[in-house]
Coordinates of C-alpha atoms in Angstrom, one line a residue:
M1 CA -13.9 -7.6 -16.8
A2 CA -10.9 -5.9 -19.3
H3 CA -10.5 -2.0 -19.5
V4 CA -9.1 0.7 -21.3
P5 CA -6.2 1.4 -19.3
Q6 CA -6.1 4.8 -19.3
T7 CA -2.6 7.4 -20.4
F8 CA -2.8 9.8 -18.2
F9 CA -4.0 10.2 -13.9
D10 CA -7.6 11.7 -14.7
A11 CA -10.9 11.4 -13.3
L12 CA -11.4 8.4 -15.2
A13 CA -8.9 7.0 -13.9
V14 CA -9.5 7.1 -10.4
R15 CA -13.1 5.7 -10.5
T16 CA -11.3 3.2 -13.0
W17 CA -8.7 2.6 -10.3
C18 CA -11.5 2.1 -7.2
G19 CA -13.7 0.0 -8.8
L20 CA -10.5 -2.2 -9.4
A21 CA -9.2 -1.4 -6.4
L22 CA -13.1 -2.8 -4.4
R23 CA -12.8 -6.0 -6.7
A24 CA -9.6 -6.3 -5.9
L25 CA -9.7 -6.4 -2.3
G26 CA -12.8 -8.3 -2.3
R27 CA -11.4 -10.7 -4.0
A28 CA -7.8 -10.7 -1.0
R29 CA -10.3 -10.1 1.4
E30 CA -11.2 -13.4 3.6
E31 CA -7.6 -14.1 2.8
I32 CA -6.5 -10.8 4.4
D33 CA -8.8 -11.5 7.2
A34 CA -7.0 -14.7 8.1
I35 CA -3.6 -13.6 8.2
N36 CA -4.5 -10.2 10.5
V37 CA -3.1 -10.8 13.4
Y38 CA -1.2 -7.2 13.9
P39 CA -1.5 -4.9 16.5
V40 CA -4.9 -7.5 17.2
A41 CA -5.7 -10.7 16.2
D42 CA -9.5 -10.1 15.6
G43 CA -10.2 -11.0 11.6
D44 CA -11.3 -8.1 10.4
T45 CA -8.2 -5.6 8.3
G46 CA -9.3 -7.4 4.6
T47 CA -13.6 -6.4 5.5
N48 CA -11.4 -3.5 6.6
L49 CA -9.6 -1.9 3.7
Y50 CA -13.3 -3.1 1.8
L51 CA -15.4 -1.2 3.5
T52 CA -13.3 1.7 3.4
A53 CA -12.7 1.1 -0.5
E54 CA -16.6 0.6 -1.1
S55 CA -17.3 3.7 0.6
A56 CA -14.4 5.8 -1.5
A57 CA -16.2 4.4 -4.8
A58 CA -19.2 5.6 -4.3
A59 CA -18.7 8.4 -3.5
V60 CA -16.6 8.6 -6.2
E61 CA -20.1 7.3 -8.2
A62 CA -21.9 9.9 -6.8
V63 CA -19.8 12.4 -8.3
F64 CA -19.4 11.0 -12.4
E65 CA -23.7 10.9 -11.6
G66 CA -24.0 14.2 -10.8
H67 CA -21.8 15.2 -14.0
D68 CA -23.7 12.9 -16.1
A69 CA -27.8 14.2 -14.2
H70 CA -27.0 18.7 -15.6
G71 CA -25.0 17.3 -18.4
S72 CA -21.9 18.7 -17.6
G73 CA -19.9 15.3 -19.1
K74 CA -17.0 14.7 -17.6
P75 CA -15.6 15.8 -13.6
A76 CA -11.9 16.9 -13.0
L77 CA -9.6 15.5 -11.4
A78 CA -9.7 17.3 -9.0
D79 CA -13.5 16.8 -7.9
A80 CA -12.7 12.5 -8.0
A81 CA -10.3 12.9 -6.0
R82 CA -11.0 14.9 -3.9
A83 CA -14.7 12.4 -4.0
M84 CA -12.1 9.2 -3.1
A85 CA -10.7 10.7 -0.2
H86 CA -13.6 11.9 1.0
G87 CA -15.8 8.4 0.4
A88 CA -12.7 6.6 1.8
L89 CA -12.4 9.0 5.1
I90 CA -15.8 9.1 6.1
G91 CA -16.5 5.4 5.8
A92 CA -13.1 4.3 7.0
R93 CA -12.8 1.2 9.0
G94 CA -10.9 -0.2 11.5
N95 CA -6.9 0.8 12.0
S96 CA -6.3 -0.2 8.1
G97 CA -8.9 1.4 6.9
T98 CA -8.1 4.8 8.7
I99 CA -4.7 4.4 7.2
L100 CA -5.6 3.4 4.0
A101 CA -8.1 7.2 3.9
Q102 CA -5.3 8.6 4.9
L103 CA -3.4 7.2 2.6
L104 CA -5.8 8.4 0.2
R105 CA -6.9 12.4 1.7
G106 CA -3.0 12.3 0.9
M107 CA -2.8 11.5 -2.9
A108 CA -6.0 13.8 -3.5
Q109 CA -4.1 16.9 -1.9
V110 CA -1.3 16.0 -4.7
L111 CA -3.9 14.8 -7.0
A112 CA -6.9 17.8 -6.7
A113 CA -4.0 20.6 -5.7
D114 CA -4.6 22.0 -9.0
G115 CA -8.2 22.1 -9.6
E116 CA -8.4 23.4 -13.2
T117 CA -5.6 20.6 -14.2
A118 CA -7.7 18.0 -16.3
H119 CA -4.7 15.3 -15.8
T120 CA -1.8 14.2 -13.9
D121 CA 1.3 12.9 -15.2
G122 CA 4.4 9.9 -14.1
E123 CA 5.9 12.9 -12.0
G124 CA 2.1 14.1 -10.1
L125 CA 1.7 10.1 -9.8
R126 CA 4.6 10.0 -8.2
L127 CA 4.3 13.2 -6.4
A128 CA 1.3 11.9 -4.9
L129 CA 1.8 8.2 -3.6
R130 CA 5.5 10.7 -1.8
H131 CA 3.1 12.6 0.0
A132 CA 0.3 9.7 0.8
A133 CA 2.6 7.6 3.2
D134 CA 3.7 10.2 4.5
S135 CA 0.9 12.3 5.7
A136 CA 0.1 7.9 6.5
R137 CA 2.9 8.0 8.5
Q138 CA 2.7 11.0 10.4
A139 CA -1.1 10.4 11.1
V140 CA -0.2 7.5 13.3
A141 CA 0.7 8.1 17.4
H142 CA 3.6 5.9 17.3
P143 CA 4.6 4.0 14.1
V144 CA 5.7 0.7 14.2
E145 CA 7.5 -0.8 11.2
G146 CA 7.0 -4.0 9.3
T147 CA 3.4 -2.3 9.1
V148 CA 1.1 -2.0 5.9
L149 CA 3.3 2.1 6.3
T150 CA 6.6 0.6 5.9
V151 CA 4.7 -0.8 2.6
A152 CA 3.0 2.6 2.1
S153 CA 7.1 4.5 2.0
A154 CA 8.8 1.6 0.3
A155 CA 5.8 1.9 -2.7
A156 CA 6.7 6.2 -2.2
D157 CA 10.8 4.7 -3.1
A158 CA 10.4 2.6 -5.4
A159 CA 8.0 5.7 -7.2
G160 CA 10.3 8.6 -6.9
A161 CA 12.8 6.4 -8.5
A162 CA 11.0 5.5 -11.4
E163 CA 10.8 7.4 -15.0
G164 CA 8.3 7.5 -17.4
D165 CA 4.3 7.3 -17.3
C166 CA 1.9 6.7 -14.6
G167 CA 1.5 2.4 -16.4
T168 CA 5.6 2.6 -15.6
V169 CA 5.3 4.4 -12.1
A170 CA 2.0 2.5 -10.3
R171 CA 4.4 -0.3 -12.2
A172 CA 7.2 0.0 -9.6
A173 CA 5.4 1.3 -6.2
Y174 CA 3.3 -1.9 -6.6
D175 CA 7.0 -4.2 -6.8
G176 CA 8.5 -1.6 -4.4
A177 CA 5.6 -2.2 -2.3
R178 CA 5.1 -5.9 -2.8
A179 CA 9.2 -6.7 -1.6
A180 CA 9.1 -4.3 1.1
L181 CA 5.6 -6.4 2.2
A182 CA 7.5 -10.5 1.6
A183 CA 10.1 -8.6 4.2
T184 CA 7.2 -7.5 7.1
P185 CA 7.9 -10.6 9.4
G186 CA 11.8 -9.6 9.5
Q187 CA 10.5 -6.8 11.3
L188 CA 7.3 -7.4 13.3
A189 CA 8.0 -10.7 15.4
V190 CA 4.6 -10.9 15.7
L191 CA 4.2 -11.8 12.3
E192 CA 7.7 -13.8 12.0
R193 CA 5.9 -16.6 15.4
A194 CA 2.9 -16.2 12.9
G195 CA 4.4 -17.3 9.4
V196 CA 2.7 -14.2 8.0
V197 CA 3.0 -11.8 6.1
D198 CA 1.1 -7.6 7.4
A199 CA -2.8 -7.9 6.3
G200 CA -2.6 -4.1 6.7
G201 CA 0.4 -3.8 4.3
R202 CA -1.1 -7.0 1.9
G203 CA -4.1 -4.9 1.4
L204 CA -2.7 -1.8 0.6
V205 CA -0.8 -4.0 -2.5
A206 CA -3.8 -5.3 -4.1
V207 CA -4.9 -1.2 -4.4
L208 CA -1.8 -0.4 -5.9
G209 CA -1.9 -3.9 -7.9
A210 CA -5.1 -2.6 -9.4
L211 CA -3.8 1.3 -9.6
V212 CA -1.1 -1.2 -12.1
E213 CA -4.6 -2.4 -13.8
T214 CA -5.0 1.1 -14.6
F215 CA -2.6 2.2 -15.9
T216 CA -1.3 -1.4 -18.4
G217 CA -4.4 -3.2 -18.4
E218 CA -2.7 -5.7 -17.0
A219 CA -3.3 -7.5 -13.2
P220 CA -1.0 -8.0 -12.1
R221 CA 0.0 -11.7 -10.6
A222 CA -0.7 -12.7 -7.0
V223 CA 0.6 -11.5 -3.7
P224 CA 2.2 -14.6 -1.0
V225 CA 0.8 -13.8 1.8
M226 CA 3.9 -16.9 3.7
S227 CA 5.6 -20.4 3.6
G228 CA 3.7 -22.8 5.0
T229 CA 0.4 -22.9 5.8
F230 CA -0.8 -20.3 8.6
P231 CA -3.3 -20.8 10.9
K232 CA -6.2 -18.4 10.6
A233 CA -6.7 -15.4 12.6
G234 CA -8.6 -15.8 15.8
S235 CA -7.2 -19.6 16.1
T236 CA -4.9 -21.1 19.5
E237 CA -1.6 -20.8 16.6
V238 CA -2.5 -16.7 15.8
S239 CA -4.0 -15.1 19.6
A240 CA -1.0 -16.8 21.4
A241 CA 1.9 -14.8 18.3
A242 CA 0.1 -12.2 19.3
S243 CA 0.1 -12.4 22.7
E244 CA 2.9 -12.9 22.2
T245 CA 4.8 -9.5 20.8
T246 CA 7.1 -7.5 22.2
T247 CA 6.5 -4.3 22.9
S248 CA 10.2 -2.7 23.4
S249 CA 10.3 1.1 22.4
D250 CA 13.0 -0.1 19.6
E251 CA 10.9 -3.0 18.0
C252 CA 6.9 -2.2 18.3
A253 CA 6.2 0.5 20.6
D254 CA 2.7 0.5 19.2
A255 CA 2.1 -3.9 19.7
P256 CA -0.2 -4.5 21.9
A257 CA 0.3 -6.5 25.7
T258 CA -0.9 -8.8 26.9
G259 CA -4.2 -7.9 28.3
G260 CA -4.2 -4.7 26.9
P261 CA -7.2 -2.3 25.1
A262 CA -10.3 -3.9 25.0
F263 CA -12.3 -1.5 23.1
E264 CA -11.5 -0.4 19.7
V265 CA -13.5 3.1 19.6
I266 CA -14.0 4.7 16.6
Y267 CA -16.0 7.8 15.1
L268 CA -16.0 10.9 13.6
L269 CA -15.5 14.3 14.3
E270 CA -15.8 18.3 13.3
A271 CA -13.4 20.2 15.1
D272 CA -11.0 22.4 13.9
D273 CA -6.9 21.5 14.4
T274 CA -6.4 23.2 17.5
A275 CA -9.1 21.0 19.3
V276 CA -7.5 17.7 17.7
A277 CA -4.5 17.7 18.4
R278 CA -5.4 18.4 22.2
L279 CA -7.1 15.6 22.0
R280 CA -4.3 13.5 20.5
E281 CA -2.4 13.7 23.0
R282 CA -5.6 12.9 25.5
L283 CA -5.8 10.1 23.6
D284 CA -2.5 8.5 23.3
G285 CA -2.3 8.9 27.2
L286 CA -5.2 6.5 26.9
G287 CA -4.1 3.6 25.1
D288 CA -2.7 2.9 21.8
S289 CA -2.8 2.3 19.0
L290 CA -4.2 5.6 18.2
V291 CA -4.8 6.9 14.3
V292 CA -6.2 10.0 13.5
V293 CA -6.9 11.0 9.8
G294 CA -8.8 13.8 7.4
G295 CA -8.9 17.8 7.5
D296 CA -10.4 20.7 7.6
G297 CA -13.0 20.5 10.0
L298 CA -14.0 16.6 9.3
W299 CA -11.6 13.8 10.8
N300 CA -11.5 10.0 10.8
V301 CA -10.6 8.9 15.2
H302 CA -9.8 5.4 15.6
V303 CA -8.2 4.6 19.9
H304 CA -7.9 0.9 21.6
V305 CA -8.3 1.8 24.8
D306 CA -10.1 0.1 28.2
D307 CA -12.9 3.3 28.7
A308 CA -14.2 3.4 25.8
G309 CA -16.3 6.1 27.8
A310 CA -13.8 8.4 28.2
A311 CA -12.8 8.4 24.4
V312 CA -15.8 9.5 23.2
E313 CA -15.9 12.1 25.8
A314 CA -12.5 12.8 24.5
G315 CA -14.4 13.2 21.7
I316 CA -17.3 15.7 22.9
E317 CA -14.2 18.0 24.4
A318 CA -12.8 18.2 21.4
G319 CA -16.2 18.8 18.4
R320 CA -19.1 16.7 17.3
P321 CA -18.3 13.4 17.2
Y322 CA -21.2 10.7 15.5
R323 CA -21.3 7.8 13.8
I324 CA -19.3 5.9 16.4
R325 CA -18.9 2.9 16.8
I326 CA -17.6 0.8 19.9
T327 CA -16.3 -2.4 19.8
H328 CA -15.0 -5.2 22.4
F329 CA -12.0 -7.6 21.1
A330 CA -13.8 -10.4 22.3
L331 CA -17.5 -10.5 22.5
G332 CA -17.7 -8.3 19.0
D333 CA -19.6 -5.1 18.6
V334 CA -21.1 -3.5 21.8
H335 CA -22.6 0.1 20.4
T336 CA -22.9 1.1 24.2
T337 CA -20.3 2.6 26.7
G338 CA -18.4 -0.4 26.3
A339 CA -19.9 -2.2 28.7
E340 CA -19.2 -5.8 28.2
R341 CA -22.6 -8.3 26.6
Q342 CA -22.7 -10.9 28.8
P343 CA -22.7 -14.2 25.5
R344 CA -26.2 -15.1 24.1
E345 CA -28.5 -17.3 21.9
P346 CA -29.2 -15.7 18.6
A347 CA -32.7 -16.0 18.5
Q348 CA -34.2 -17.4 15.0
R349 CA -35.5 -13.8 13.4
A350 CA -35.2 -9.8 13.5
V351 CA -35.6 -7.1 10.6
V352 CA -33.0 -4.8 10.2
A353 CA -34.3 -1.5 8.8
V354 CA -32.9 1.7 7.5
V355 CA -35.0 4.8 8.7
P356 CA -34.7 8.4 7.7
G357 CA -34.9 10.0 11.1
E358 CA -34.8 9.9 14.7
G359 CA -38.4 9.7 14.8
L360 CA -39.2 6.8 12.9
A361 CA -36.1 5.5 14.5
G362 CA -37.9 4.9 18.5
L363 CA -41.4 4.1 16.0
Y364 CA -39.1 0.8 15.1
T365 CA -37.0 0.5 17.7
E366 CA -40.8 -0.2 19.5
A367 CA -41.6 -2.8 16.8
G368 CA -39.1 -4.4 17.8
A369 CA -36.4 -4.3 15.2
T370 CA -33.0 -2.8 14.9
T371 CA -32.8 0.6 13.2
V372 CA -28.8 2.1 10.9
L373 CA -30.6 6.2 11.2
A374 CA -29.9 7.2 7.7
R375 CA -29.5 11.1 8.0
P376 CA -30.0 13.4 5.1
G377 CA -27.3 13.7 2.6
E378 CA -25.7 11.1 4.8
P379 CA -26.8 7.5 3.0
P380 CA -25.0 4.4 5.3
A381 CA -22.8 2.5 3.3
S382 CA -22.7 -1.4 3.5
G383 CA -20.6 -1.8 6.2
E384 CA -23.3 0.1 8.3
L385 CA -26.5 -2.5 7.3
V386 CA -23.4 -5.4 7.5
D387 CA -22.9 -4.4 11.2
A388 CA -27.0 -4.1 11.6
L389 CA -27.4 -7.2 10.4
R390 CA -25.1 -9.1 12.9
R391 CA -25.9 -7.1 15.9
A392 CA -30.1 -8.4 15.4
H393 CA -27.8 -12.4 16.7
A394 CA -30.8 -13.4 14.4
R395 CA -30.2 -17.0 12.6
E396 CA -33.3 -15.7 9.6
V397 CA -32.7 -11.1 8.5
V398 CA -35.0 -9.3 6.7
L399 CA -33.3 -6.7 5.4
L400 CA -35.8 -3.0 5.0
P401 CA -33.4 -0.4 2.9
N402 CA -36.8 1.8 2.8
D403 CA -34.6 4.0 -0.4
A404 CA -34.8 2.9 -3.4
D405 CA -30.8 4.0 -4.5
L406 CA -29.9 1.7 -1.5
R407 CA -30.4 -1.1 -3.5
H408 CA -27.2 -1.4 -4.4
T409 CA -26.2 -1.8 -0.9
A410 CA -27.9 -3.4 0.4
A411 CA -28.1 -6.0 -1.9
A412 CA -23.7 -6.5 -1.4
A413 CA -24.3 -6.2 2.9
A414 CA -27.4 -9.1 2.1
E415 CA -24.6 -11.1 1.1
Q416 CA -21.9 -10.5 2.8
A417 CA -24.3 -11.4 6.2
R418 CA -25.0 -14.3 3.8
A419 CA -21.3 -15.6 3.7
E420 CA -21.3 -14.9 7.9
G421 CA -23.9 -17.5 7.6
I422 CA -27.0 -15.8 8.6
R423 CA -29.7 -16.0 6.4
V424 CA -30.9 -13.1 4.8
A425 CA -34.2 -11.7 2.0
L426 CA -33.7 -8.4 1.4
I427 CA -37.4 -6.9 1.2
P428 CA -36.6 -3.8 -1.2
T429 CA -38.6 -1.3 0.3
R430 CA -38.1 2.2 -1.4
S431 CA -40.2 4.2 1.7
A432 CA -40.8 4.3 5.4
V433 CA -44.0 4.3 5.0
Q434 CA -43.6 1.0 2.5
G435 CA -41.5 -0.4 5.1
I436 CA -44.1 0.7 8.2
A437 CA -46.0 -1.9 6.3
A438 CA -44.0 -4.5 6.1
L439 CA -43.2 -3.5 9.6
A440 CA -47.4 -4.6 10.7
V441 CA -47.5 -7.5 9.2
H442 CA -44.1 -9.1 10.4
E443 CA -44.9 -12.4 12.8
P444 CA -41.5 -14.3 14.1
E445 CA -42.7 -17.9 14.3
R446 CA -45.0 -18.0 10.5
R447 CA -42.1 -20.3 8.7
F448 CA -39.5 -17.6 7.0
D449 CA -40.3 -17.7 3.3
E450 CA -43.7 -17.0 4.3
D451 CA -43.0 -14.4 6.9
V452 CA -41.1 -13.1 3.8
V453 CA -44.3 -13.2 1.4
Q454 CA -46.2 -11.7 3.0
M455 CA -43.7 -8.2 4.3
T456 CA -43.3 -8.8 0.7
S457 CA -46.9 -7.7 0.1
A458 CA -47.8 -5.7 1.9
A459 CA -45.2 -3.3 1.3
G460 CA -45.8 -3.2 -2.6
A461 CA -50.1 -3.2 -2.1
T462 CA -49.0 0.3 -0.4
R463 CA -47.6 3.2 -2.2
Y464 CA -45.6 6.3 -0.9
A465 CA -45.0 9.8 -1.8
E466 CA -43.1 12.8 -0.1
V467 CA -43.7 16.7 0.0
A468 CA -40.2 17.9 0.0
V469 CA -38.4 22.0 -1.0
A470 CA -36.4 21.7 -4.0
E471 CA -32.6 23.3 -3.4
R472 CA -32.3 23.8 -6.8
Q473 CA -33.3 25.1 -10.5
S474 CA -34.2 21.3 -12.8
W475 CA -36.0 18.9 -14.6
T476 CA -38.8 17.3 -13.5
M477 CA -41.5 15.4 -14.7
A478 CA -44.4 17.6 -13.8
G479 CA -41.8 20.8 -15.6
I480 CA -38.6 22.6 -14.6
C481 CA -39.3 23.7 -10.4
Q482 CA -36.8 26.2 -8.7
A483 CA -35.0 26.6 -5.3
G484 CA -37.3 26.9 -2.4
D485 CA -40.8 25.5 -4.6
V486 CA -42.4 22.9 -3.0
L487 CA -42.2 19.7 -5.0
G488 CA -44.7 16.3 -4.6
L489 CA -43.2 12.8 -5.1
I490 CA -45.3 10.2 -6.1
D491 CA -43.4 6.4 -6.1
G492 CA -39.9 8.6 -7.0
D493 CA -41.1 10.7 -9.8
V494 CA -42.2 14.6 -9.4
A495 CA -45.8 14.9 -10.2
V496 CA -47.0 18.3 -8.3
I497 CA -44.3 21.5 -8.1
G498 CA -46.4 24.3 -5.4
S499 CA -45.4 26.8 -3.1
D500 CA -47.7 25.7 0.2
V501 CA -46.4 22.3 2.1
T502 CA -49.8 21.9 3.3
V503 CA -51.3 22.8 -0.8
T504 CA -49.2 20.4 -2.3
A505 CA -49.4 17.6 0.8
E506 CA -53.5 17.9 -0.1
T507 CA -53.0 17.7 -3.9
V508 CA -50.6 15.0 -4.3
L509 CA -52.6 13.9 -1.5
D510 CA -56.3 12.8 -3.2
R511 CA -54.2 12.3 -6.7
M512 CA -52.6 9.1 -4.8
L513 CA -56.7 8.1 -2.9
S514 CA -58.3 8.2 -6.5
A515 CA -56.9 4.9 -6.6
G516 CA -58.2 3.8 -4.1
G517 CA -57.0 2.7 -0.5
E518 CA -58.5 2.3 3.9
L519 CA -55.4 3.3 5.6
V520 CA -53.2 6.6 5.1
T521 CA -50.2 6.6 6.5
L522 CA -48.1 10.8 7.5
V523 CA -44.8 10.9 8.7
L524 CA -43.9 14.9 9.3
G525 CA -40.7 15.5 9.1
D526 CA -39.2 18.8 11.9
E527 CA -40.0 20.7 9.4
A528 CA -44.2 20.2 8.3
P529 CA -46.2 23.0 9.4
E530 CA -48.2 22.7 12.2
T531 CA -52.2 22.0 11.0
V532 CA -50.8 20.4 7.9
A533 CA -51.5 16.6 10.0
D534 CA -55.0 18.2 10.7
H535 CA -56.0 19.9 7.5
L536 CA -55.3 16.3 5.9
E537 CA -56.5 13.9 8.2
T538 CA -60.1 16.6 7.9
R539 CA -59.6 15.9 4.5
V540 CA -59.6 11.7 4.1
R541 CA -62.2 12.3 7.2
E542 CA -64.6 14.4 5.4
S543 CA -64.1 13.2 1.6
Y544 CA -63.0 9.3 1.9
L545 CA -65.3 7.0 3.4
A546 CA -64.3 4.3 5.3
V547 CA -59.8 5.7 5.2
D548 CA -57.9 5.6 8.3
T549 CA -55.3 7.9 9.6
V550 CA -52.3 7.9 11.1
V551 CA -49.6 10.2 11.4
Y552 CA -46.1 9.9 12.9
R553 CA -43.6 12.4 14.0
G554 CA -40.2 11.9 11.8
G555 CA -37.7 14.3 13.2
R556 CA -35.6 15.4 11.1
Q557 CA -36.3 13.0 7.5
G558 CA -34.8 15.4 4.2
A559 CA -38.4 15.5 3.2
V560 CA -41.4 17.7 5.2
L561 CA -43.8 15.2 4.7
L562 CA -43.4 11.3 3.8
I563 CA -47.4 9.8 2.6
G564 CA -47.2 6.6 2.2
V565 CA -51.3 4.7 0.3
E566 CA -52.7 1.1 1.8

C-alpha cells in the first residue's frame, strides 16, 4: 500500500517505519527462517524478528491511539521512539529479536534525547544509527563478525559518510547493510558451507529497507540470500554445517560446538545496573549466545545453556524475572525447569484461552485448557498466543481471546498457527466469563465444526460486565467520572458510576438480570470487598427466582469484579 513519504524523522515516521518493517519481515519471514544456521539451525530467526517488530509496532500504535482518545493530537517524537523501543524490548524473541530490540533502543536514545523536539533530520538519523550499532555490539557478550552486528555496523558507517536528508541517509545505510550482508558467508564458515547469508543480517536489511521506503515512498529491490539452491533449516545438510562451526577465538568466539547448549532461556528482568552486571558474568560462565539488552530497570535476557534452571535462578538473584521462556533446541518449547519431554502424539483437539488472573488460570487449566496469563497492563502479543497454540499439541485448537482488544492479535496468531498445519477456530470472546460459558459446553468428541458452533453460541448468549476503579478523569457513556470512582461496565461500555463497589455491582447486576437469565457467574479480584459475593448471591436468591449463582476467585485480574449472565 502506497504512503506519503516522510520528510523528517518525527512520530508519524516512527509509526510508518514500524508498520512497513513489520510488513517487510512478514513477507521475508519464511525465507529468513529457511537460511537460519547460526548460532543454532533452529529455523526461527525470521519469526522471532517478526514477533519483535510486531510488539514494537503495537506499542507505537497504542501511543497514537492514546493521544487520539484524549484529543491531544500527534505524539512527540520522543514518545513514539520510546514506545517503539519499549515494545521491542518486552516482545523480543530469540537471539536475533533481542539484538533488534537493542538496535531500536539505541536509536530511540538519540531520537528521544530532547523530549521537546518535534522531529529530527538526516544528521539525527546518522547519529541514531551509529548509536544503535554500537549499543547492540556492547549488549552481546562475545560479538562475532559475519552476523547482524556486522551488518548494523556497516549500515552506520555508510550512513555516517552520507550527507543529505533522512531519505539519503536511510538509502546509504541500506546499501551499506546490503553489501555487508553479501559478504557474511566469507566471514563465518557455517554460512559459507550452507551457501547462505546471515539470517539476522538479512532481517535487518529488511528493516532498513522499510526505513528507506518510509522516507522515499519506494521499496528497495529484493535481497539475495544465497548462491545457488540452499537446504532448508533443520535439514541434514544445514544441521551438519551448523555442527561443524569452528570455535576458534579469532573467528567464531560465540559459535556453538557440536553437542553445545541444549536450551535457550529468555526472560524479562526488573533489576538495577549493578545486579545486571553480576548477572552477565554468571550467565557468561553458564553458556553462550549471551545477549542482555535494556536499561532503566527493565532488561531482556537471552542465553543458550545446558542448565536452564541455573539461568533462571541467576535471574531471581539479580531481580524479578518474568515472562520466562525455556526452549529445547531439539524438542521445541519445554516451559518447565528444563526437563526434557518425551515426544508424544498430538491430541485431536484442545482449547487455548487468555485469562486475566491466576485464579481463573487454575480454573481453565482444570477444565483442560492451555492458558496464557494476561497481567494488568501487559496484554499478550501474538507470539505468546502462537506459542500456546503449539504448546496445546493438538491437530485442532479452539482459541478464546477473552478480550475485545485482543481480536486482531488473536487473529494474527491463529493465521500463523494455520500456516504451520494446525486447524484453529477463533471464538471472539470478549470477557473471561464468556470463555467460561464456552468451555462449559466444549465436547472434544464432537465434530470440530459442531463443537465450535456450540461454544460460540454459549459465549454469545452470555452478557458480561465488570466493576473497576477509574484511574483518571474521563468522559464515559454514563457521564464524567473522576479518578477513584467505581465504574460498572456492561458489554464493554460504562453504564454506572458510583462510589461503592458493592452498591455499584448490585446496580449492574439488576440491569443485566432485567432482561432475564438463568445463571450468574461472579469472578472476584483480589481487591474485591470480602462481603460483595455474599451480598450479590443474596440479592439474586431473594429477587430473581430460578437463577443460580457461581463464584470464582480470579486473583490479580485488573477488574475488581467480573460478572456473567447466561
